[in-house]
Coordinates of C-alpha atoms in Angstrom, one line a residue:
M1 CA -0.1 -0.1 0.0
A2 CA 1.5 3.3 -0.9
L3 CA 0.4 6.3 1.7
Q4 CA 1.1 9.8 0.4
I5 CA 0.2 12.6 2.3
G6 CA 0.9 16.3 1.4
G7 CA 1.7 18.5 4.4
G8 CA 0.3 21.8 5.7
G9 CA 2.7 23.4 7.9
G10 CA 5.7 25.9 7.7
G11 CA 5.7 28.7 9.7
G12 CA 7.6 31.0 7.6
G13 CA 7.5 33.9 4.8
F14 CA 4.6 34.0 2.5
R15 CA 3.5 30.5 2.9
S16 CA 2.2 31.2 6.8
L17 CA 0.2 33.9 5.0
M18 CA -2.2 31.9 2.6
R19 CA -2.2 28.6 5.1
R20 CA -6.1 27.9 5.5
K21 CA -7.8 25.9 8.6
P22 CA -10.3 23.6 7.8
V23 CA -13.7 23.4 9.1
D24 CA -13.5 22.4 12.7
S25 CA -16.6 23.4 14.4
D26 CA -17.8 19.7 15.0
R27 CA -14.1 18.6 16.1
V28 CA -13.9 17.7 19.8
R29 CA -12.5 20.6 22.0
A30 CA -10.6 20.3 24.9
E31 CA -12.0 20.7 28.1
G32 CA -12.6 23.9 28.8
Q33 CA -13.3 25.0 25.7
Q34 CA -16.8 24.1 25.1
L35 CA -19.9 26.6 24.6
A36 CA -23.1 25.8 25.6
K37 CA -25.8 25.1 22.8
E38 CA -28.5 27.7 24.2
L39 CA -29.6 29.9 21.6
N40 CA -32.8 29.2 19.4
I41 CA -33.9 31.4 16.4
L42 CA -36.4 33.8 18.8
E43 CA -33.3 34.6 20.8
L44 CA -31.1 34.6 17.8
V45 CA -33.5 37.5 16.3
A46 CA -33.7 39.6 19.5
I47 CA -29.9 39.5 19.4
G48 CA -29.7 40.5 15.8
V49 CA -32.6 43.7 16.3
G50 CA -31.2 44.9 19.4
S51 CA -27.9 44.9 18.2
T52 CA -28.5 46.8 15.1
I53 CA -31.3 49.4 16.2
G54 CA -29.0 51.9 17.9
A55 CA -30.0 55.4 19.0
G56 CA -28.6 56.7 15.8
V57 CA -32.1 56.3 14.1
Y58 CA -33.3 59.0 16.2
V59 CA -31.4 61.4 15.1
L60 CA -30.3 59.7 11.5
V61 CA -33.9 60.6 10.2
G62 CA -33.5 64.5 10.8
T63 CA -29.9 64.8 9.1
V64 CA -30.5 62.5 6.1
A65 CA -34.0 64.0 5.1
R66 CA -32.9 67.7 5.6
E67 CA -29.6 66.9 3.6
H68 CA -30.1 64.2 1.0
A69 CA -33.2 62.7 0.5
G70 CA -36.2 65.0 1.8
P71 CA -39.9 63.0 1.7
A72 CA -37.9 60.0 0.3
L73 CA -36.3 58.9 3.1
A74 CA -37.9 55.8 3.3
V75 CA -36.8 55.1 0.1
S76 CA -32.9 55.5 1.4
F77 CA -33.7 53.3 4.2
L78 CA -35.0 50.5 1.8
I79 CA -32.0 50.9 -0.6
A80 CA -29.5 50.5 2.4
G81 CA -31.6 47.9 3.8
I82 CA -31.1 45.6 0.5
A83 CA -27.6 46.7 0.3
A84 CA -27.1 45.3 3.9
A85 CA -29.0 42.1 3.0
L86 CA -26.2 41.1 -0.1
S87 CA -23.9 40.6 2.9
A88 CA -26.8 39.1 5.3
F89 CA -26.9 36.4 2.5
C90 CA -23.2 35.8 2.3
Y91 CA -23.3 35.6 6.1
A92 CA -26.1 33.2 6.3
E93 CA -24.6 30.8 4.2
L94 CA -21.4 30.6 5.4
A95 CA -22.8 30.7 9.3
S96 CA -25.2 27.6 8.3
R97 CA -22.0 25.7 6.4
C98 CA -19.2 27.0 9.5
P99 CA -20.8 27.4 12.8
S100 CA -18.1 28.8 14.8
A101 CA -17.9 31.8 17.0
G102 CA -15.2 33.4 14.8
S103 CA -17.3 35.2 12.5
A104 CA -15.9 36.8 9.4
Y105 CA -12.4 35.4 10.8
H106 CA -13.6 31.6 11.1
Y107 CA -14.9 32.2 7.2
S108 CA -11.6 34.3 6.3
Y109 CA -9.3 31.4 8.1
I110 CA -11.1 28.9 5.7
C111 CA -11.3 30.3 2.6
I112 CA -8.9 32.8 2.3
G113 CA -6.2 32.5 4.8
E114 CA -4.5 32.9 7.9
G115 CA -2.8 36.5 7.2
V116 CA -6.4 38.1 6.0
A117 CA -8.3 36.0 8.6
W118 CA -5.5 37.8 11.5
L119 CA -6.4 41.0 10.0
I120 CA -9.8 40.5 9.9
G121 CA -10.0 39.4 13.5
W122 CA -7.6 42.1 14.5
S123 CA -10.0 45.0 13.3
L124 CA -13.4 43.0 14.4
V125 CA -11.5 43.6 18.1
L126 CA -11.1 47.2 17.3
E127 CA -14.8 47.7 16.2
Y128 CA -16.8 46.0 19.1
T129 CA -13.9 47.8 21.4
L130 CA -14.6 51.2 20.2
G131 CA -18.0 50.3 19.4
G132 CA -19.2 49.6 22.6
S133 CA -17.3 52.6 24.3
A134 CA -18.7 55.2 21.7
V135 CA -22.3 53.6 22.6
A136 CA -21.7 53.3 26.7
R137 CA -20.8 57.3 26.0
G138 CA -24.0 58.3 24.4
I139 CA -26.1 56.7 26.8
S140 CA -25.6 59.3 29.8
P141 CA -26.5 62.8 27.9
N142 CA -29.9 60.8 27.1
L143 CA -30.2 59.5 30.5
A144 CA -29.6 63.1 32.1
L145 CA -32.9 63.8 30.3
F146 CA -34.7 62.2 33.0
F147 CA -33.4 64.1 35.6
G148 CA -33.8 67.2 34.0
G149 CA -31.4 68.1 31.6
P150 CA -28.0 67.2 30.1
D151 CA -25.9 68.0 33.3
S152 CA -28.4 66.8 36.0
L153 CA -27.3 63.5 36.3
P154 CA -26.3 62.4 40.3
W155 CA -22.8 63.4 40.5
I156 CA -21.6 60.2 41.1
L157 CA -22.4 59.3 37.4
A158 CA -22.4 62.7 35.9
R159 CA -19.4 63.5 33.7
H160 CA -16.6 65.9 35.2
Q161 CA -13.4 66.9 33.7
L162 CA -10.2 66.0 35.5
P163 CA -8.2 68.9 36.8
W164 CA -4.9 69.9 35.1
F165 CA -6.3 67.6 32.3
D166 CA -8.2 68.1 29.3
V167 CA -10.1 64.7 29.8
I168 CA -13.7 64.9 31.0
V169 CA -14.5 61.6 32.6
D170 CA -17.9 59.8 32.4
P171 CA -18.6 57.6 35.3
C172 CA -21.8 56.4 34.2
A173 CA -20.8 55.1 30.4
A174 CA -17.9 53.1 32.7
A175 CA -20.3 51.5 35.1
L176 CA -22.6 50.6 32.3
V177 CA -20.4 48.9 30.1
L178 CA -19.4 46.7 33.7
A179 CA -22.7 45.8 34.3
V180 CA -23.3 44.6 30.7
T181 CA -19.6 42.8 31.0
A182 CA -21.1 41.0 34.5
L183 CA -24.4 40.1 32.8
L184 CA -22.5 38.7 29.9
C185 CA -20.4 36.3 32.0
L186 CA -23.7 35.1 33.7
G187 CA -24.3 32.8 30.5
I188 CA -25.6 33.3 26.7
K189 CA -29.0 32.2 28.0
E190 CA -29.4 34.6 30.6
S191 CA -27.7 37.6 29.0
S192 CA -29.7 36.8 25.7
Y193 CA -32.9 36.7 27.7
V194 CA -32.3 40.3 28.9
Q195 CA -31.6 41.4 25.6
A196 CA -34.5 40.5 24.2
I197 CA -36.6 42.0 26.8
V198 CA -34.5 45.6 26.1
T199 CA -35.4 44.8 22.6
I200 CA -38.9 44.1 22.8
M201 CA -39.4 47.5 25.3
N202 CA -37.0 49.5 22.3
A203 CA -39.7 47.9 19.7
C204 CA -42.7 49.2 21.3
V205 CA -41.2 52.8 21.3
M206 CA -40.4 52.5 17.8
L207 CA -44.4 51.3 17.3
F208 CA -45.5 54.2 19.3
V209 CA -44.0 56.4 17.0
I210 CA -45.3 54.8 14.1
I211 CA -49.0 54.7 15.3
A212 CA -48.7 57.7 16.9
G213 CA -47.4 59.7 14.1
C214 CA -49.9 58.2 11.7
Y215 CA -52.5 59.2 13.9
I216 CA -51.0 62.7 13.5
G217 CA -50.8 62.2 9.8
F218 CA -54.3 61.0 9.1
Q219 CA -55.5 64.3 10.9
I220 CA -53.5 66.9 9.2
G221 CA -54.0 64.9 6.0
W222 CA -50.1 64.1 5.4
E223 CA -50.0 67.7 4.2
D224 CA -45.8 67.7 4.2
Y225 CA -45.4 65.2 1.7
K226 CA -46.9 68.3 -0.7
V227 CA -44.5 70.2 -0.5
T228 CA -43.5 72.4 -3.4
D229 CA -40.2 70.7 -3.9
G230 CA -41.7 67.4 -4.8
Y231 CA -41.2 63.8 -3.3
F232 CA -37.3 64.1 -4.7
P233 CA -36.1 67.4 -3.9
Y234 CA -32.4 66.2 -4.1
G235 CA -32.6 64.1 -7.2
V236 CA -31.6 60.5 -7.3
N237 CA -28.3 61.2 -6.2
G238 CA -29.7 62.5 -2.8
V239 CA -31.3 59.7 -1.9
L240 CA -28.5 57.2 -2.9
A241 CA -26.5 59.7 -0.9
G242 CA -28.9 59.2 2.0
S243 CA -28.6 55.4 2.1
A244 CA -24.8 55.7 1.9
T245 CA -25.5 57.1 5.4
V246 CA -28.3 55.3 6.7
F247 CA -26.5 52.0 5.7
F248 CA -24.5 51.9 8.8
A249 CA -27.9 52.2 11.1
Y250 CA -27.9 48.2 9.6
I251 CA -24.5 47.1 11.0
G252 CA -25.2 44.5 14.1
F253 CA -26.6 41.6 12.5
D254 CA -23.4 39.6 11.9
T255 CA -23.5 39.7 16.1
V256 CA -25.8 36.9 15.1
A257 CA -23.4 35.2 13.3
S258 CA -20.9 35.4 15.9
T259 CA -23.0 33.3 18.4
A260 CA -22.9 30.2 16.0
E261 CA -21.4 27.7 18.1
E262 CA -24.4 28.6 20.9
V263 CA -26.9 27.9 18.9
K264 CA -28.8 24.6 19.0
N265 CA -29.9 24.2 15.5
P266 CA -27.1 26.6 13.4
Q267 CA -28.4 25.2 9.8
R268 CA -31.8 26.1 10.1
D269 CA -32.1 29.1 13.1
L270 CA -29.2 30.8 11.7
P271 CA -30.1 32.0 8.5
L272 CA -33.2 32.4 9.5
G273 CA -32.3 34.6 12.6
I274 CA -29.8 37.0 10.5
G275 CA -32.8 37.4 8.1
A276 CA -35.7 38.0 10.5
A277 CA -33.7 40.0 12.3
L278 CA -32.4 42.4 9.1
S279 CA -35.9 42.4 7.8
I280 CA -37.5 43.7 11.0
C281 CA -35.1 46.5 11.4
C282 CA -35.6 47.4 7.8
F283 CA -39.5 47.6 8.5
L284 CA -39.1 49.5 11.4
Y285 CA -36.8 52.2 10.1
M286 CA -39.2 52.6 6.8
M287 CA -42.5 53.3 9.0
V288 CA -40.6 55.7 11.1
A289 CA -38.8 57.1 8.0
V290 CA -42.5 57.4 6.6
V291 CA -44.3 59.0 9.4
I292 CA -41.8 61.6 10.6
V293 CA -41.6 63.0 7.3
G294 CA -45.1 63.3 6.7
I295 CA -45.9 65.6 9.8
V296 CA -43.0 67.8 9.7
P297 CA -41.6 69.2 6.2
Y298 CA -38.5 67.6 5.7
F299 CA -37.0 71.1 5.7
A300 CA -37.9 72.2 9.0
M301 CA -36.7 68.9 11.2
D302 CA -34.5 69.7 13.8
P303 CA -31.4 67.3 13.4
D304 CA -30.7 66.6 16.8
T305 CA -34.0 65.5 18.1
P306 CA -36.4 65.1 14.7
I307 CA -39.0 62.7 16.3
S308 CA -39.6 64.6 19.7
S309 CA -39.5 67.7 18.3
A310 CA -42.1 66.6 15.4
F311 CA -44.4 65.1 18.1
A312 CA -43.9 68.3 20.2
K313 CA -44.9 70.4 17.0
H314 CA -48.1 68.8 17.4
G315 CA -48.7 69.0 20.9
M316 CA -47.3 66.0 22.3
Q317 CA -44.3 67.3 24.5
W318 CA -44.6 64.1 27.0
A319 CA -43.6 62.2 23.9
M320 CA -40.0 63.3 24.4
Y321 CA -39.5 61.4 27.4
V322 CA -41.2 58.2 25.3
V323 CA -38.6 58.7 22.7
T324 CA -35.7 59.2 24.9
S325 CA -36.4 56.1 26.8
G326 CA -36.2 54.5 23.1
A327 CA -33.0 56.1 22.6
V328 CA -31.8 54.6 26.3
L329 CA -33.2 51.2 25.5
A330 CA -31.6 51.3 22.1
L331 CA -28.0 52.4 23.4
C332 CA -28.1 49.6 26.2
S333 CA -29.4 46.7 23.5
T334 CA -26.4 48.1 20.8
L335 CA -23.4 47.8 24.1
M336 CA -24.8 44.7 24.9
G337 CA -24.4 43.4 20.8
S338 CA -21.1 45.2 20.5
L339 CA -19.6 43.4 24.1
L340 CA -21.2 39.6 22.9
P341 CA -19.2 39.2 20.0
Q342 CA -16.0 40.4 20.9
P343 CA -14.8 37.5 23.5
R344 CA -15.5 34.9 21.2
I345 CA -13.4 36.4 18.5
L346 CA -10.7 36.4 20.6
M347 CA -12.0 33.0 22.3
T348 CA -11.5 31.9 18.3
M349 CA -8.3 33.4 17.7
A350 CA -6.9 32.0 20.8
R351 CA -7.9 28.4 19.9
D352 CA -5.8 28.9 16.6
G353 CA -3.0 29.9 18.2
L354 CA -2.8 33.2 17.2
L355 CA -3.5 35.0 20.5
P356 CA -2.3 33.4 24.1
S357 CA -4.6 30.5 25.4
F358 CA -5.7 33.0 28.1
F359 CA -8.4 34.0 25.9
S360 CA -10.0 30.1 24.7
D361 CA -10.9 29.2 28.4
V362 CA -14.8 28.8 28.5
N363 CA -16.0 29.0 32.5
K364 CA -16.9 25.1 33.5
H365 CA -20.4 26.3 34.8
T366 CA -21.8 29.2 32.5
Q367 CA -20.2 27.7 29.5
V368 CA -19.2 31.1 28.0
P369 CA -15.4 32.6 27.9
V370 CA -15.6 34.5 31.2
K371 CA -11.7 35.3 31.2
G372 CA -12.3 37.2 27.5
T373 CA -15.2 38.7 28.3
I374 CA -13.9 40.4 31.9
A375 CA -10.5 41.4 29.7
A376 CA -12.6 43.2 26.8
G377 CA -15.3 44.9 29.3
I378 CA -12.4 46.6 31.2
C379 CA -10.9 48.0 28.1
A380 CA -14.2 49.0 26.9
A381 CA -15.0 50.3 30.5
A382 CA -11.3 52.4 30.6
L383 CA -12.2 54.0 26.9
A384 CA -15.4 54.8 27.9
F385 CA -14.4 56.5 31.6
F386 CA -11.6 58.6 29.7
M387 CA -12.1 59.2 26.2
D388 CA -14.7 60.4 24.0
V389 CA -14.3 58.0 21.1
S390 CA -17.2 59.5 18.8
Q391 CA -14.7 60.9 16.5
L392 CA -13.3 57.6 16.4
A393 CA -16.8 56.1 14.4
G394 CA -15.0 55.4 11.3
M395 CA -12.7 53.1 12.5
V396 CA -15.8 51.1 13.8
S397 CA -16.7 51.3 9.8
V398 CA -13.7 50.3 8.3
G399 CA -14.0 47.3 10.5
T400 CA -17.4 46.6 9.7
L401 CA -17.0 46.7 5.9
L402 CA -13.7 45.1 5.7
S403 CA -15.6 41.8 7.2
F404 CA -18.4 42.3 5.1
T405 CA -16.0 42.6 1.7
M406 CA -13.8 39.4 2.9
V407 CA -17.7 37.3 3.7
A408 CA -18.5 37.9 0.2
V409 CA -15.1 37.0 -1.6
S410 CA -15.1 33.7 1.0
I411 CA -18.6 32.7 -0.8
L412 CA -16.6 33.4 -4.2
I413 CA -14.0 30.7 -2.9
L414 CA -16.6 28.8 -1.4
R415 CA -18.3 27.7 -5.0
Y416 CA -15.4 28.3 -7.6
V417 CA -12.3 26.9 -5.8
P418 CA -13.3 25.4 -2.3
P419 CA -10.3 24.5 -0.1
E420 CA -9.7 20.5 0.7
E421 CA -11.9 19.5 3.4
V422 CA -8.9 18.5 5.4
V423 CA -8.3 16.5 8.8
P424 CA -5.2 17.6 10.9
L425 CA -2.7 15.0 11.9
P426 CA -0.2 16.6 14.3
S427 CA 3.5 16.3 13.1
P428 CA 4.7 13.2 15.9
R429 CA 2.6 11.2 14.3
R430 CA 4.3 11.8 10.7
E431 CA 7.4 9.7 12.3
S432 CA 5.2 6.4 13.6
M433 CA 4.5 6.2 9.4
G434 CA 7.6 6.2 8.7
L435 CA 6.9 9.5 6.5
S436 CA 10.4 11.1 5.0
Q437 CA 11.3 14.7 5.5
E438 CA 12.1 15.0 1.8
Y439 CA 8.8 14.2 0.5
D440 CA 7.1 16.8 2.7
E441 CA 8.6 19.2 0.9
E442 CA 7.4 17.8 -2.6
K443 CA 3.9 19.7 -2.5
G444 CA 1.7 20.8 -5.2
R445 CA -0.4 24.2 -4.8
D446 CA -3.8 24.7 -5.3
P447 CA -4.5 28.3 -7.1
L448 CA -5.1 30.0 -3.8
G449 CA -2.2 28.7 -1.9
D450 CA -2.9 25.8 -0.1
E451 CA -0.5 23.1 -0.1
I452 CA -2.0 19.8 -1.5
C453 CA -1.2 17.0 -3.2
D454 CA -0.1 16.7 -6.7
T455 CA -1.9 15.0 -9.8
S456 CA -1.5 11.3 -8.7
Q457 CA -2.2 12.5 -5.2
I458 CA -5.6 14.0 -6.3
K459 CA -6.6 10.7 -7.9
D460 CA -6.4 8.4 -5.2
L461 CA -4.2 8.7 -2.1
I462 CA -4.0 5.0 -1.1
M463 CA -3.7 2.4 -3.9
T464 CA -4.1 -1.1 -2.9
E465 CA -3.1 -2.0 -6.4
P466 CA -1.7 -0.2 -9.5
M467 CA -4.4 0.8 -12.2
K468 CA -4.8 -2.0 -14.6
D469 CA -6.6 -0.2 -17.6
P470 CA -4.5 2.4 -19.7
L471 CA -7.7 4.0 -21.1
L472 CA -9.2 4.3 -18.1
E473 CA -6.4 5.7 -15.9
K474 CA -5.6 8.1 -19.0
K475 CA -9.6 8.9 -18.8
Q476 CA -8.8 9.7 -15.4
H477 CA -6.1 11.9 -16.0
K478 CA -7.6 14.1 -18.0
G479 CA -10.7 14.7 -15.8
T480 CA -8.3 15.3 -13.2
M481 CA -6.4 18.4 -15.1
D482 CA -9.5 19.6 -16.7
E483 CA -10.5 20.3 -13.3
M484 CA -7.4 21.9 -11.8
K485 CA -7.9 23.9 -15.4
R486 CA -11.2 25.0 -14.3
R487 CA -10.1 25.9 -10.5
K488 CA -7.1 28.2 -12.0
I489 CA -9.3 29.8 -14.1
A490 CA -11.7 30.5 -11.4
A491 CA -9.3 31.5 -8.8
F492 CA -7.8 34.1 -11.5
S493 CA -11.2 35.3 -12.3
I494 CA -11.7 35.9 -8.5
G495 CA -8.8 37.7 -8.5
S496 CA -9.5 39.9 -11.5
V497 CA -12.8 40.9 -10.0
C498 CA -11.7 42.2 -6.7
L499 CA -8.5 43.9 -8.5
G500 CA -11.3 45.5 -10.7
V501 CA -13.6 46.5 -8.1
L502 CA -10.7 48.5 -6.2
V503 CA -9.8 50.1 -9.3
L504 CA -13.1 51.5 -10.3
T505 CA -14.4 52.3 -6.8
A506 CA -11.3 54.0 -6.0
S507 CA -11.1 56.3 -9.7
A508 CA -14.7 56.8 -9.2
S509 CA -14.2 57.9 -5.9
A510 CA -11.3 60.3 -6.7
T511 CA -13.3 63.3 -7.8
W512 CA -10.3 65.4 -7.5
L513 CA -8.4 64.0 -10.3
P514 CA -8.8 65.7 -13.6
F515 CA -11.4 64.4 -16.3
L516 CA -9.3 62.1 -18.4
P517 CA -7.5 60.1 -15.3
L518 CA -10.5 59.6 -13.7
C519 CA -12.1 57.8 -16.5
I520 CA -9.1 55.9 -17.7
G521 CA -9.4 54.7 -14.0
C522 CA -12.7 53.6 -14.5
I523 CA -12.0 52.0 -17.5
V524 CA -9.6 49.8 -16.5
G525 CA -11.5 49.1 -13.1
G526 CA -14.3 48.1 -15.4
V527 CA -12.3 45.9 -17.7
L528 CA -10.7 43.5 -14.8
L529 CA -14.5 43.4 -13.2
I530 CA -16.7 42.4 -15.7
P531 CA -14.6 40.4 -18.0
G532 CA -13.8 38.4 -14.5
L533 CA -17.7 38.1 -13.5
V534 CA -18.4 36.9 -17.2
V535 CA -16.1 34.0 -16.8
L536 CA -17.5 33.3 -13.4
C537 CA -20.9 32.8 -14.9
C538 CA -19.9 31.0 -17.7
I539 CA -18.0 28.3 -16.0
D540 CA -19.0 25.6 -13.8
Q541 CA -18.9 26.2 -9.8
D542 CA -17.1 23.2 -8.1
D543 CA -18.6 20.3 -7.0
G544 CA -17.1 20.2 -3.5
R545 CA -19.3 22.8 -2.6
H546 CA -21.9 20.7 -2.3
S547 CA -20.3 18.6 1.0
F548 CA -18.1 21.7 2.4
G549 CA -18.4 22.0 5.5
H550 CA -22.1 21.2 7.1
S551 CA -24.3 20.5 4.2
G552 CA -28.1 21.5 4.0
G553 CA -28.3 24.8 5.2
F554 CA -28.6 28.2 3.2
M555 CA -27.4 28.7 0.2
C556 CA -26.3 32.1 -1.1
P557 CA -28.7 32.7 -4.4
F558 CA -27.8 34.6 -7.3
V559 CA -23.8 33.9 -7.2
P560 CA -21.6 35.4 -8.5
F561 CA -23.8 38.5 -9.2
L562 CA -25.1 39.1 -5.4
P563 CA -21.4 38.5 -3.7
V564 CA -19.5 40.7 -6.5
V565 CA -22.2 43.3 -5.9
C566 CA -21.8 43.4 -2.0
I567 CA -18.2 43.7 -2.5
L568 CA -18.7 46.8 -5.0
I569 CA -21.0 48.7 -2.5
N570 CA -18.5 48.0 0.8
T571 CA -15.4 48.6 -1.0
Y572 CA -16.7 52.1 -2.2
L573 CA -17.9 52.7 1.5
L574 CA -14.6 51.7 2.5
I575 CA -12.6 54.1 0.4
N576 CA -14.7 57.1 1.2
L577 CA -15.2 56.6 4.7
G578 CA -12.2 59.1 5.1
G579 CA -8.1 59.6 5.3
D580 CA -8.5 60.1 9.2
A581 CA -10.2 56.9 9.9
W582 CA -8.0 55.0 7.5
L583 CA -4.6 56.5 9.3
R584 CA -5.8 55.3 12.6
V585 CA -6.9 52.0 11.2
G586 CA -3.9 51.8 9.6
I587 CA -1.8 52.1 12.5
W588 CA -3.8 49.6 14.6
L589 CA -3.4 47.3 11.9
L590 CA 0.4 47.9 11.7
I591 CA 0.5 47.0 15.5
G592 CA -1.5 43.8 14.7
V593 CA 0.9 43.2 12.0
F594 CA 3.8 43.1 14.4
I595 CA 2.1 41.0 16.8
Y596 CA 1.2 38.3 14.2
I597 CA 5.0 38.0 12.9
F598 CA 6.5 37.9 16.5
Y599 CA 3.7 35.7 18.2
G600 CA 0.8 34.3 15.9
R601 CA 2.8 33.2 12.7
T602 CA 5.0 30.8 14.8
R603 CA 2.9 29.9 17.8
S604 CA -0.2 29.2 15.3
S605 CA -2.0 25.7 15.3
L606 CA -1.1 25.2 11.9
V607 CA 2.5 25.0 12.7
D608 CA 3.9 21.6 11.7
V609 CA 0.7 20.1 10.8
V610 CA 0.3 17.2 8.0
Y611 CA -3.0 17.5 6.5
V612 CA -4.4 14.2 4.7
P613 CA -8.0 14.4 2.7
V614 CA -11.2 13.1 4.9
A615 CA -11.8 10.7 2.7
K616 CA -8.6 9.2 2.9
A617 CA -8.5 9.8 6.6
D618 CA -11.8 8.0 7.3
V619 CA -10.0 5.1 5.4
R620 CA -7.3 5.3 7.5
R621 CA -9.6 5.1 10.8
S622 CA -11.3 2.4 10.4
S623 CA -8.5 0.2 8.9
S624 CA -5.8 0.9 11.7
G625 CA -7.2 2.8 14.1
F626 CA -4.6 5.4 13.5
M627 CA -6.7 8.5 14.3
S628 CA -8.7 9.3 17.3

C-alpha cells in the first residue's frame, strides 16, 4: 500500500499567510473550551435586532431627510436595507456551513488564508471595543434628560473634567459597560434573555412613534408630503447619498453569526435569525421615516431631536420622554450587542494559536469565555471612562465593512475553488508512519496557495494495487487536469474581479482627479471587473461546494452576481470613509502585523501540521485505528 500525504505546515514567509484551516466546528474541543448550545431562533432575532437598532435612528432621520433624501427618506432606508441584505445572504450561508464563534475571521481563515483572517480578526477586536465604548458614552446624555437636563445626573454618575488635564471622564458609561460585562459572564442564555426584554421594549417605543405619528398624519392629511420641491428634492443622487449614510444603521446583524457555536440548530436557525432580524429592522426604519417626514416638512426637521420635536410641534411634548427612553433602551441593547461578540472572536483566535490561550478558556459552569469577556469589558470600560471616542466612529465602520467584503469574497471561493476539507494530523505521528522529510517538501499548490497533493495524489492517496486499464487511467488523468484548469481559471477570475472593484471604486471616488485620468481609471477597473464576472458566470461551480462544511443549510442565491455587488458596495463605502479613519486604522493594523509576525505566525495551530483529505483519513481510521 502506498500512502502519500501533503504537508500543511511551514511557519515562514508567504506560505504562512496563505495556509487555511479546516472546517473544525464539529471537532471535539479540549476540556474547558465547550460553549453551551442554548440559543434558538427567537433569541437570535432578539440579539440581531438589539445589536442593529441603535439610538442613531432617532437622529439619522432628521439629518438625512434635511441634507439628502427629503420626503424620499424611506426609499433611502429601503436601498440601504437591500445593500445590507447582500452581506446578510453571504453571512447566512457561511454561518450555516461553518458554525463557529469566529464569524468573519473564521470564514476568512477557512476560505482565504491566515494572513487575511488575522487582519479581519484584529480589526473586529478594534470595532467591538470602540463600538461598545462609543455607545456607552452616548447613554449618559440621554439618561440625564430624565433628571431635568444635560447636566442633571447624580454627581457620582455625572461627567467631570479632570483638573490639569483636558479629559472629561464619564463614570456612568464605564459603570454601564462593567454591568453589561457582568451580565455576559452569567451565561449566553441569561444575557440573551435580558437583551430580548430590552429589544422588545425598544421595538414598542418605535411602534408608538409609528402609531402616534400615523394618527397625527391622518389628522393633518399628510400635508408635509405635498411640499413644492416634490418627492425627490435632491434627485436620485440625494437618495443614494442618503442610503450610504443610513447603511450604517443596519450594521449589527453579524453579531448573530458570532454566536454560531451556541445555537442549537445552526443550519436552520442562523440563516432565519439573520434574515428575520434584518427584515424587522428595515420595516421599523422605513415606517418611522414614512411617519416623521409626513408630519414635519423635511426642511424644518430638528437635526438633533427630529422625532421628539416633531411630536412637540403637534402638542405632544410628553412624547419626548417616550422617545428618549427608546434611545436609552436602544443604546443599552446595542452596547450588549457590541460586547457580546468580542470575547468570542478572541476565543477563536486563541484556539488557533494566534493569541495567548488565556482567551480560549471557557468557564465550566457558565460555559462562556469569562476571562476574555472580563478583559474585553475592562478595556471598553476604560475607554468609555477616559475618552470621547465618538470621533473614532469611522474606525468602527472600517472593521465592519472589511469583514463584510471578506465574507463576500469567501462565498466566491467556496463556490468556485473550495479548499480541500481536511483533518489535521499532528506532526509527531508523521514519524510513526515512516514519512520522510524530503517528501514533505514535494507539494503541489492549488490556485489560492493551499498546499495539496500533486495530480497523482488527487486521483488517489491510498492505492492497494496499480491501475490495470490504461484507457481508464488516461480518462481519469484528463478529468483531473480539466478540473485543475477550471480551478485556476476561476481563481484568476475572482482575483480579477476583486482588483477591478478596487480600481473602479477608487477611481470613481477620486473626484479631485482631472476628468481624463478619472475616466481611464474607471475603464481599467471595468475591464478587470466585467470579464472576470462573465467568466465566473460561464464556468461551472465546483462540485465540492455541496459537501463543504455542513451541508443542507442556506445557499446564497444569484452567485456570482450577489457577492460581486456586495464587494462593490462595501469597497466603495470603505474608500469613502475618509483619510483620518484609514490613518488610525492603519496604525492599529500595523500593530497587529507586528503581533502576528513575532507571536501568532510561529504559534499558529497550523505550524508543523500534516493534512490528510477527510475521505482518506476515514479509510485509515477504519482500517488501522490510527487517528482518534
